Short mmCIF file of C-alpha atoms in Angstrom, two decimals:
data_model
loop_
_atom_site.label_atom_id
_atom_site.label_comp_id
_atom_site.label_asym_id
_atom_site.label_seq_id
_atom_site.Cartn_x
_atom_site.Cartn_y
_atom_site.Cartn_z
CA MET J 161 146.71 151.76 112.62
CA SER J 162 146.56 155.56 111.58
CA ASP J 163 143.62 156.86 110.01
CA GLY J 164 145.81 157.66 106.94
CA ASP J 165 146.49 153.81 106.83
CA LYS J 166 143.24 152.91 107.00
CA ALA J 167 142.12 155.62 104.60
CA MET J 168 144.57 153.89 102.33
CA ILE J 169 143.22 150.44 103.16
CA ARG J 170 139.67 151.90 102.10
CA HIS J 171 140.84 153.22 98.84
CA ALA J 172 142.63 150.17 97.76
CA ALA J 173 139.27 148.17 98.49
CA GLY J 174 137.27 149.88 96.00
CA ASN J 175 134.43 148.92 95.42
CA LEU J 176 134.03 146.34 98.35
CA SER J 177 131.09 146.34 100.75
CA GLY J 178 131.47 148.04 104.11
CA ALA J 179 132.04 144.52 105.95
CA ALA J 180 134.40 143.79 103.32
CA VAL J 181 136.20 146.87 103.91
CA VAL J 182 136.52 146.20 107.70
CA ASP J 183 137.68 142.31 106.87
CA LEU J 184 140.24 144.00 104.83
CA GLN J 185 141.31 146.41 107.59
CA ASN J 186 141.71 143.55 110.10
CA ALA J 187 143.43 141.06 107.43
CA VAL J 188 145.91 144.09 106.68
CA ALA J 189 146.38 144.67 110.52
CA ALA J 190 147.11 141.01 111.27
CA ARG J 191 149.47 140.46 108.67
CA LEU J 192 151.78 143.56 109.69
CA GLN J 193 151.48 142.50 112.89
CA ALA J 194 152.82 138.88 111.98
CA ASP J 195 155.80 140.41 110.12
CA LEU J 196 156.32 142.96 113.07
CA ASP J 197 156.42 139.50 115.50
CA ALA J 198 158.75 137.65 112.95
CA GLY J 199 160.95 140.28 112.48
CA LEU J 200 160.58 140.91 109.07
CA ILE J 201 160.22 144.71 109.40
CA LYS J 202 160.90 147.00 112.57
CA ALA J 203 158.36 149.47 111.67
CA VAL J 204 155.45 149.69 109.42
CA THR J 205 155.82 152.07 106.48
CA LYS J 206 153.21 153.53 103.89
CA ASN J 207 154.72 151.00 101.79
CA HIS J 208 154.27 148.05 103.88
CA VAL J 209 150.71 148.79 104.14
CA ARG J 210 150.38 148.93 100.55
CA ALA J 211 151.71 145.55 100.17
CA ALA J 212 149.86 144.26 102.59
CA CYS J 213 146.65 145.37 100.79
CA THR J 214 147.92 144.02 97.45
CA ALA J 215 148.48 140.61 99.06
CA GLU J 216 145.37 140.63 100.79
CA LEU J 217 142.95 141.47 97.96
CA SER J 218 144.94 139.03 95.51
CA ARG J 219 145.17 136.26 98.43
CA GLY J 220 142.28 133.24 96.80
CA LYS J 221 142.35 134.40 93.05
#
């Protein structure tokens, strides 16, 4: 994951604590890797990162 992608995730995290941001980064990376492995996406774009952030942040609400 690029520095730009990590910055985008930190921005999406808003007021989450440092540990929660790291957890979010890991969850987003895992979600994107699963999508790549399943063949749902061929390459990760910024829109994929945004969608994964939204999905992870809304999970459990």
